[in-house]
CSV table of C-alpha atoms and ligand atoms in Angstrom, one decimal:
chain,number,residue,atom,x,y,z
A,26,MET,CA,-24.9,-21.6,-18.8
A,27,LYS,CA,-21.0,-21.4,-18.0
A,28,CYS,CA,-19.9,-21.3,-14.6
A,29,ALA,CA,-17.2,-19.2,-12.8
A,30,ILE,CA,-15.7,-19.7,-9.4
A,31,VAL,CA,-13.9,-16.5,-8.0
A,32,THR,CA,-12.1,-17.0,-4.8
A,33,GLY,CA,-12.2,-14.0,-2.3
A,34,ALA,CA,-15.3,-12.5,-3.9
A,35,SER,CA,-16.8,-11.1,-0.8
A,36,ARG,CA,-15.2,-7.9,-1.3
A,37,GLY,CA,-12.8,-5.6,-3.3
A,38,ILE,CA,-11.4,-6.8,-6.6
A,39,GLY,CA,-12.9,-10.2,-6.3
A,40,LYS,CA,-16.3,-8.9,-5.8
A,41,ALA,CA,-16.0,-6.7,-8.9
A,42,ILE,CA,-14.7,-9.6,-10.9
A,43,ALA,CA,-17.7,-11.7,-9.7
A,44,ILE,CA,-20.0,-9.0,-10.9
A,45,GLY,CA,-18.2,-8.4,-14.2
A,46,LEU,CA,-18.6,-12.2,-15.1
A,47,ALA,CA,-22.2,-12.4,-14.1
A,48,LYS,CA,-22.7,-9.2,-16.5
A,49,ASP,CA,-21.0,-11.5,-19.1
A,50,GLY,CA,-23.5,-14.3,-18.5
A,51,PHE,CA,-21.7,-16.7,-16.2
A,52,GLN,CA,-23.4,-18.3,-13.2
A,53,ILE,CA,-21.0,-17.4,-10.2
A,54,VAL,CA,-19.3,-19.3,-7.2
A,55,VAL,CA,-18.7,-16.5,-4.8
A,56,ASN,CA,-16.0,-18.0,-2.3
A,57,TYR,CA,-15.2,-16.1,0.9
A,58,LEU,CA,-13.3,-16.7,4.2
A,59,ASN,CA,-15.2,-15.0,7.0
A,60,ASN,CA,-17.5,-12.4,5.7
A,61,GLU,CA,-20.7,-14.1,4.7
A,62,ARG,CA,-22.7,-11.0,4.8
A,63,LYS,CA,-20.7,-9.6,2.2
A,64,ALA,CA,-20.5,-12.7,0.2
A,65,LEU,CA,-24.2,-12.7,0.0
A,66,GLU,CA,-24.3,-9.1,-1.2
A,67,THR,CA,-22.0,-10.1,-3.9
A,68,VAL,CA,-24.2,-12.8,-4.7
A,69,ALA,CA,-27.4,-10.5,-4.9
A,70,GLU,CA,-25.3,-8.1,-7.0
A,71,CYS,CA,-24.6,-10.9,-9.6
A,72,GLU,CA,-27.9,-12.1,-9.6
A,73,VAL,CA,-29.3,-8.8,-10.9
A,74,TYR,CA,-27.8,-9.8,-14.2
A,75,GLY,CA,-30.1,-12.9,-14.4
A,76,VAL,CA,-27.6,-15.5,-13.5
A,77,LYS,CA,-27.8,-18.0,-10.5
A,78,ALA,CA,-24.9,-17.3,-7.9
A,79,ILE,CA,-24.1,-19.1,-4.7
A,80,ALA,CA,-21.6,-18.3,-1.7
A,81,VAL,CA,-19.3,-20.9,-0.6
A,82,GLN,CA,-17.1,-20.4,2.5
A,83,ALA,CA,-13.8,-22.1,2.1
A,84,ASN,CA,-10.4,-21.4,3.3
A,85,VAL,CA,-8.4,-21.7,0.1
A,86,SER,CA,-5.1,-22.2,2.1
A,87,ASP,CA,-6.7,-25.7,2.9
A,88,TYR,CA,-6.4,-28.3,0.5
A,89,GLU,CA,-9.4,-30.1,1.6
A,90,ALA,CA,-11.5,-27.0,1.8
A,91,CYS,CA,-10.7,-26.4,-1.8
A,92,ARG,CA,-11.9,-30.0,-2.7
A,93,GLN,CA,-15.2,-29.1,-1.2
A,94,LEU,CA,-15.5,-25.7,-2.7
A,95,VAL,CA,-14.8,-27.3,-6.3
A,96,SER,CA,-17.3,-30.1,-5.9
A,97,LYS,CA,-20.0,-27.9,-4.6
A,98,ALA,CA,-19.5,-25.7,-7.8
A,99,LYS,CA,-19.6,-28.7,-10.0
A,100,GLU,CA,-22.5,-30.3,-8.3
A,101,THR,CA,-24.7,-26.9,-8.4
A,102,PHE,CA,-23.7,-25.8,-11.9
A,103,GLY,CA,-22.6,-29.0,-14.0
A,104,SER,CA,-19.3,-27.4,-15.4
A,105,ILE,CA,-16.6,-25.2,-14.4
A,106,ASP,CA,-15.5,-22.8,-17.1
A,107,VAL,CA,-13.5,-20.1,-15.4
A,108,LEU,CA,-11.5,-20.2,-12.2
A,109,VAL,CA,-10.2,-16.9,-10.9
A,110,ASN,CA,-7.7,-17.4,-8.2
A,111,ASN,CA,-8.2,-13.8,-6.5
A,112,ALA,CA,-8.2,-14.4,-2.7
A,113,GLY,CA,-4.9,-12.8,-1.1
A,114,ILE,CA,-3.7,-11.2,2.1
A,115,THR,CA,-0.7,-9.2,3.1
A,116,LYS,CA,1.3,-9.2,6.4
A,117,ASP,CA,3.8,-6.6,5.5
A,118,ASN,CA,7.1,-6.3,7.5
A,119,LEU,CA,10.9,-5.7,6.9
A,120,LEU,CA,12.9,-8.9,6.2
A,121,LEU,CA,14.6,-8.5,9.7
A,122,ARG,CA,11.4,-8.3,11.5
A,123,MET,CA,9.3,-10.6,9.6
A,124,LYS,CA,8.1,-13.5,11.6
A,125,PRO,CA,8.1,-16.9,10.0
A,126,GLU,CA,4.4,-17.6,10.3
A,127,ASP,CA,3.9,-14.3,8.6
A,128,PHE,CA,6.1,-15.5,5.7
A,129,THR,CA,4.2,-18.8,5.5
A,130,ASN,CA,0.6,-17.6,6.1
A,131,VAL,CA,0.9,-15.2,3.1
A,132,ILE,CA,2.5,-17.8,0.7
A,133,ASP,CA,-0.3,-20.3,1.9
A,134,ALA,CA,-3.2,-17.8,1.1
A,135,ASN,CA,-1.9,-16.3,-2.0
A,136,LEU,CA,0.3,-19.0,-3.7
A,137,THR,CA,-0.4,-22.7,-2.4
A,138,SER,CA,-4.2,-21.8,-2.4
A,139,ALA,CA,-4.0,-21.1,-6.4
A,140,PHE,CA,-2.2,-24.6,-6.5
A,141,HIS,CA,-5.1,-26.4,-4.5
A,142,MET,CA,-7.9,-24.9,-6.7
A,143,MET,CA,-5.9,-25.6,-9.8
A,144,SER,CA,-5.4,-29.4,-8.9
A,145,PHE,CA,-9.2,-29.8,-8.2
A,146,VAL,CA,-10.6,-27.6,-11.4
A,147,THR,CA,-7.9,-29.0,-13.9
A,148,PRO,CA,-9.2,-32.5,-14.2
A,149,ILE,CA,-12.7,-31.0,-14.8
A,150,MET,CA,-11.5,-28.8,-17.5
A,151,LEU,CA,-9.3,-31.3,-19.0
A,152,LYS,CA,-12.5,-33.4,-19.5
A,153,GLN,CA,-14.5,-30.7,-21.0
A,154,ARG,CA,-11.7,-29.8,-23.3
A,155,SER,CA,-12.1,-26.0,-22.3
A,156,GLY,CA,-11.5,-23.7,-19.6
A,157,ARG,CA,-10.0,-20.4,-18.4
A,158,ILE,CA,-7.7,-20.0,-15.3
A,159,ILE,CA,-6.7,-16.4,-14.4
A,160,ASN,CA,-4.6,-15.7,-11.4
A,161,ILE,CA,-4.5,-12.2,-9.7
A,162,SER,CA,-0.8,-11.7,-9.2
A,163,SER,CA,0.7,-8.1,-8.6
A,164,VAL,CA,3.1,-5.8,-10.0
A,165,VAL,CA,4.9,-6.3,-6.6
A,166,GLY,CA,5.6,-9.8,-7.8
A,167,ILE,CA,7.3,-8.5,-10.9
A,168,TYR,CA,9.4,-5.5,-9.4
A,169,GLY,CA,9.5,-6.3,-5.7
A,170,ASN,CA,8.7,-3.8,-2.8
A,171,LYS,CA,10.4,-3.2,0.4
A,172,GLY,CA,8.5,-4.6,3.5
A,173,GLN,CA,6.6,-7.0,1.2
A,174,MET,CA,9.1,-9.8,0.7
A,175,ASN,CA,6.5,-12.6,1.6
A,176,TYR,CA,3.8,-11.1,-0.7
A,177,ALA,CA,6.4,-10.5,-3.6
A,178,ALA,CA,7.5,-14.0,-3.3
A,179,SER,CA,3.7,-15.2,-3.5
A,180,LYS,CA,3.0,-13.0,-6.4
A,181,ALA,CA,6.1,-13.9,-8.3
A,182,GLY,CA,5.5,-17.6,-7.5
A,183,LEU,CA,1.7,-17.2,-9.2
A,184,ILE,CA,3.4,-15.9,-12.5
A,185,GLY,CA,5.5,-19.1,-12.6
A,186,MET,CA,2.7,-21.3,-11.9
A,187,THR,CA,0.7,-19.4,-14.6
A,188,LYS,CA,3.3,-20.0,-17.2
A,189,SER,CA,3.9,-23.8,-16.4
A,190,ALA,CA,0.3,-24.7,-16.3
A,191,ALA,CA,-0.2,-23.0,-19.6
A,192,LYS,CA,2.3,-25.2,-21.2
A,193,GLU,CA,1.1,-28.3,-19.4
A,194,ILE,CA,-2.6,-27.8,-20.3
A,195,GLY,CA,-2.9,-25.7,-23.3
A,196,VAL,CA,-3.0,-28.8,-25.3
A,197,ARG,CA,-6.7,-29.4,-24.1
A,198,GLY,CA,-7.7,-25.8,-25.2
A,199,ILE,CA,-7.3,-24.4,-21.5
A,200,THR,CA,-5.6,-21.0,-21.2
A,201,VAL,CA,-4.1,-19.9,-17.9
A,202,ASN,CA,-3.1,-16.2,-17.6
A,203,ALA,CA,-2.3,-13.7,-14.7
A,204,VAL,CA,-3.3,-10.2,-14.1
A,205,ALA,CA,-0.9,-8.1,-12.2
A,206,PRO,CA,-2.7,-5.0,-10.6
A,207,GLY,CA,-0.9,-1.9,-9.4
A,208,PHE,CA,-2.3,0.1,-6.6
A,209,ILE,CA,-6.2,-0.6,-6.6
A,210,GLN,CA,-8.6,1.3,-4.0
A,211,THR,CA,-9.8,-1.6,-1.8
A,212,GLU,CA,-9.7,-2.4,2.0
A,213,MET,CA,-6.2,-3.9,1.3
A,214,THR,CA,-5.0,-0.6,0.2
A,215,ASP,CA,-7.1,1.7,2.6
A,216,VAL,CA,-4.6,1.1,5.4
A,217,LEU,CA,-1.7,2.8,3.4
A,218,GLY,CA,-1.2,6.4,4.7
A,219,ASP,CA,-2.1,9.5,2.4
A,220,THR,CA,1.5,10.3,1.8
A,221,PHE,CA,2.3,6.9,0.6
A,222,LYS,CA,-0.9,7.0,-1.8
A,223,GLU,CA,0.3,10.3,-3.0
A,224,THR,CA,3.7,9.0,-4.0
A,225,ILE,CA,2.1,6.2,-5.9
A,226,ILE,CA,-0.2,8.6,-7.8
A,227,GLN,CA,2.6,10.8,-8.7
A,228,ASN,CA,4.5,7.9,-10.1
A,229,THR,CA,1.6,6.6,-11.9
A,230,ALA,CA,1.4,7.8,-15.7
A,231,LEU,CA,-2.3,8.2,-15.4
A,232,LYS,CA,-2.0,10.0,-12.0
A,233,CYS,CA,-4.8,8.1,-10.2
A,234,LEU,CA,-5.0,4.8,-8.2
A,235,GLY,CA,-7.0,2.1,-10.1
A,236,GLU,CA,-10.5,0.9,-9.2
A,237,ALA,CA,-11.5,-2.7,-8.7
A,238,GLU,CA,-13.4,-2.8,-12.1
A,239,ASP,CA,-10.1,-1.9,-13.8
A,240,ILE,CA,-9.0,-5.4,-12.9
A,241,ALA,CA,-12.5,-7.0,-13.6
A,242,ASN,CA,-12.5,-5.7,-17.1
A,243,ALA,CA,-9.0,-7.5,-17.9
A,244,VAL,CA,-10.4,-10.8,-16.5
A,245,SER,CA,-13.7,-10.5,-18.4
A,246,PHE,CA,-11.6,-10.1,-21.5
A,247,LEU,CA,-9.4,-13.1,-20.5
A,248,ALA,CA,-12.5,-15.3,-19.9
A,249,SER,CA,-14.1,-14.5,-23.2
A,250,GLU,CA,-13.9,-16.0,-26.4
A,251,LYS,CA,-12.0,-12.9,-27.8
A,252,ALA,CA,-8.9,-14.2,-25.7
A,253,ARG,CA,-8.8,-17.8,-27.0
A,254,TYR,CA,-5.3,-17.4,-28.2
A,255,ILE,CA,-3.8,-15.8,-25.3
A,256,THR,CA,-2.1,-17.9,-22.7
A,257,GLY,CA,0.9,-17.9,-20.2
A,258,GLN,CA,0.6,-14.0,-20.2
A,259,VAL,CA,0.8,-11.5,-17.3
A,260,ILE,CA,-1.3,-8.5,-18.0
A,261,GLN,CA,-0.3,-5.5,-16.1
A,262,VAL,CA,-3.3,-3.2,-15.0
A,263,ASP,CA,-1.5,-0.3,-13.2
A,264,GLY,CA,-2.1,2.9,-14.9
A,265,GLY,CA,1.6,3.0,-16.0
A,266,LEU,CA,3.1,2.8,-12.5
A,267,SER,CA,5.6,0.3,-13.8
A,268,LEU,CA,6.8,2.4,-16.7
B,8,LIG,P1,-9.4,-7.3,0.1
B,8,LIG,O1,-10.2,-6.2,-0.2
B,8,LIG,O2,-8.5,-7.5,1.2
B,8,LIG,O3,-10.2,-8.9,-0.1
B,8,LIG,C1,-9.7,-9.9,0.0
B,8,LIG,C2,-10.6,-11.0,-0.3
B,8,LIG,O4,-10.0,-12.3,-0.1
B,8,LIG,C3,-11.8,-11.1,0.8
B,8,LIG,O5,-13.1,-11.7,-0.2
B,8,LIG,C4,-11.4,-12.3,1.8
B,8,LIG,O6,-12.5,-12.9,2.3
B,8,LIG,C5,-10.7,-13.2,0.8
B,8,LIG,N1,-9.8,-14.2,1.4
B,8,LIG,C6,-8.6,-13.8,2.0
B,8,LIG,N2,-8.0,-14.9,2.6
B,8,LIG,C7,-8.7,-15.8,2.0
B,8,LIG,C8,-8.8,-17.3,2.1
B,8,LIG,N3,-7.7,-17.8,3.0
B,8,LIG,N4,-9.6,-18.2,1.7
B,8,LIG,C9,-10.9,-17.5,1.1
B,8,LIG,N5,-10.7,-16.1,0.9
B,8,LIG,C10,-9.8,-15.4,1.4
B,8,LIG,O7,-8.3,-7.6,-1.2
B,8,LIG,P2,-8.2,-6.9,-2.7
B,8,LIG,O8,-7.5,-5.7,-2.5
B,8,LIG,O9,-9.6,-6.9,-3.3
B,8,LIG,O10,-7.3,-8.0,-3.3
B,8,LIG,C11,-7.7,-9.0,-4.1
B,8,LIG,C12,-6.4,-9.8,-4.8
B,8,LIG,O11,-5.8,-8.8,-5.4
B,8,LIG,C13,-5.4,-10.2,-4.0
B,8,LIG,O12,-4.8,-11.5,-4.2
B,8,LIG,C14,-4.4,-9.2,-3.9
B,8,LIG,O13,-3.1,-9.6,-3.5
B,8,LIG,C15,-4.5,-8.7,-5.4
B,8,LIG,N6,-3.8,-7.3,-5.6
B,8,LIG,C16,-4.7,-6.2,-4.9
B,8,LIG,C17,-4.0,-5.0,-5.2
B,8,LIG,C18,-4.5,-3.7,-4.6
B,8,LIG,O14,-4.0,-2.6,-4.8
B,8,LIG,N7,-5.8,-3.8,-3.9
B,8,LIG,C19,-2.9,-4.8,-5.9
B,8,LIG,C20,-2.1,-5.9,-6.4
B,8,LIG,C21,-2.8,-7.2,-6.2
B,8,LIG,P3,-13.3,-12.2,3.5
B,8,LIG,O15,-14.2,-11.0,3.4
B,8,LIG,O16,-14.4,-13.5,3.8
B,8,LIG,O17,-12.3,-11.9,4.7
């Protein structure tokens, strides 16, 4: 049975991705930072589909923690077939008010983390001569957003990383793609005011916010055999917000 690691899978989009991949028959490594109870709920919801899942605490901003996360996954399931770099945070502020640590922390959690995970997973996939890496970017990384310079830089960086890695490791049958969500209803966007949400809805062709499952469905496709000839791409799942 194949194995997928999903970072930041205790809640929100990561949780929906983990459950979606479990439905597709993958054994799942549910990574989380603090929220063990929610991570165990994700594990239980994955196991409903007859696969084994484990929860592994690791701060993906930390190189050594990622090494341990990947070796735990390999030791438990024997192979790593899919890596989804989903863990992410925001620390929004206008450029003139942004503290250096708010810039660095967001880059570390959203971008450097993906480098850490890919560093440890890629050698395993190269040996297997197969694998799928899916990075969760954002439309903000493509179009920018006021008050999110740190976040936009991290998500744009993920796109550059995706394309470069796709060129580097495609020769061994490994695909690397990114999914760029628009505004999706999760705890990350719960903090936004109703007026702001209404503006987003009005600017979205489909006139609604997205759901975590909309992102999970795109990830399931990219992880499937049907997507074998797609690499280095960014799929925008945003209800037409960016049109
Ligand atoms: P969320 O509800 O805030 O969940 C964040 C997840 O990431 C949690 O599982 C959290 O774990 C984990 N996490 C955070 N920092 C971590 C770290 N250093 N190491 C390990 N895990 C960490 O966020 P979301 O809305 O589902 O977003 C998921 C991804 O989609 C993010 O990369 C985000 O930037 C991207 N995205 C979201 C939207 C949106 O509209 N929601 C739009 C575009 C892109 P704990 O529960 O343990 O804290």
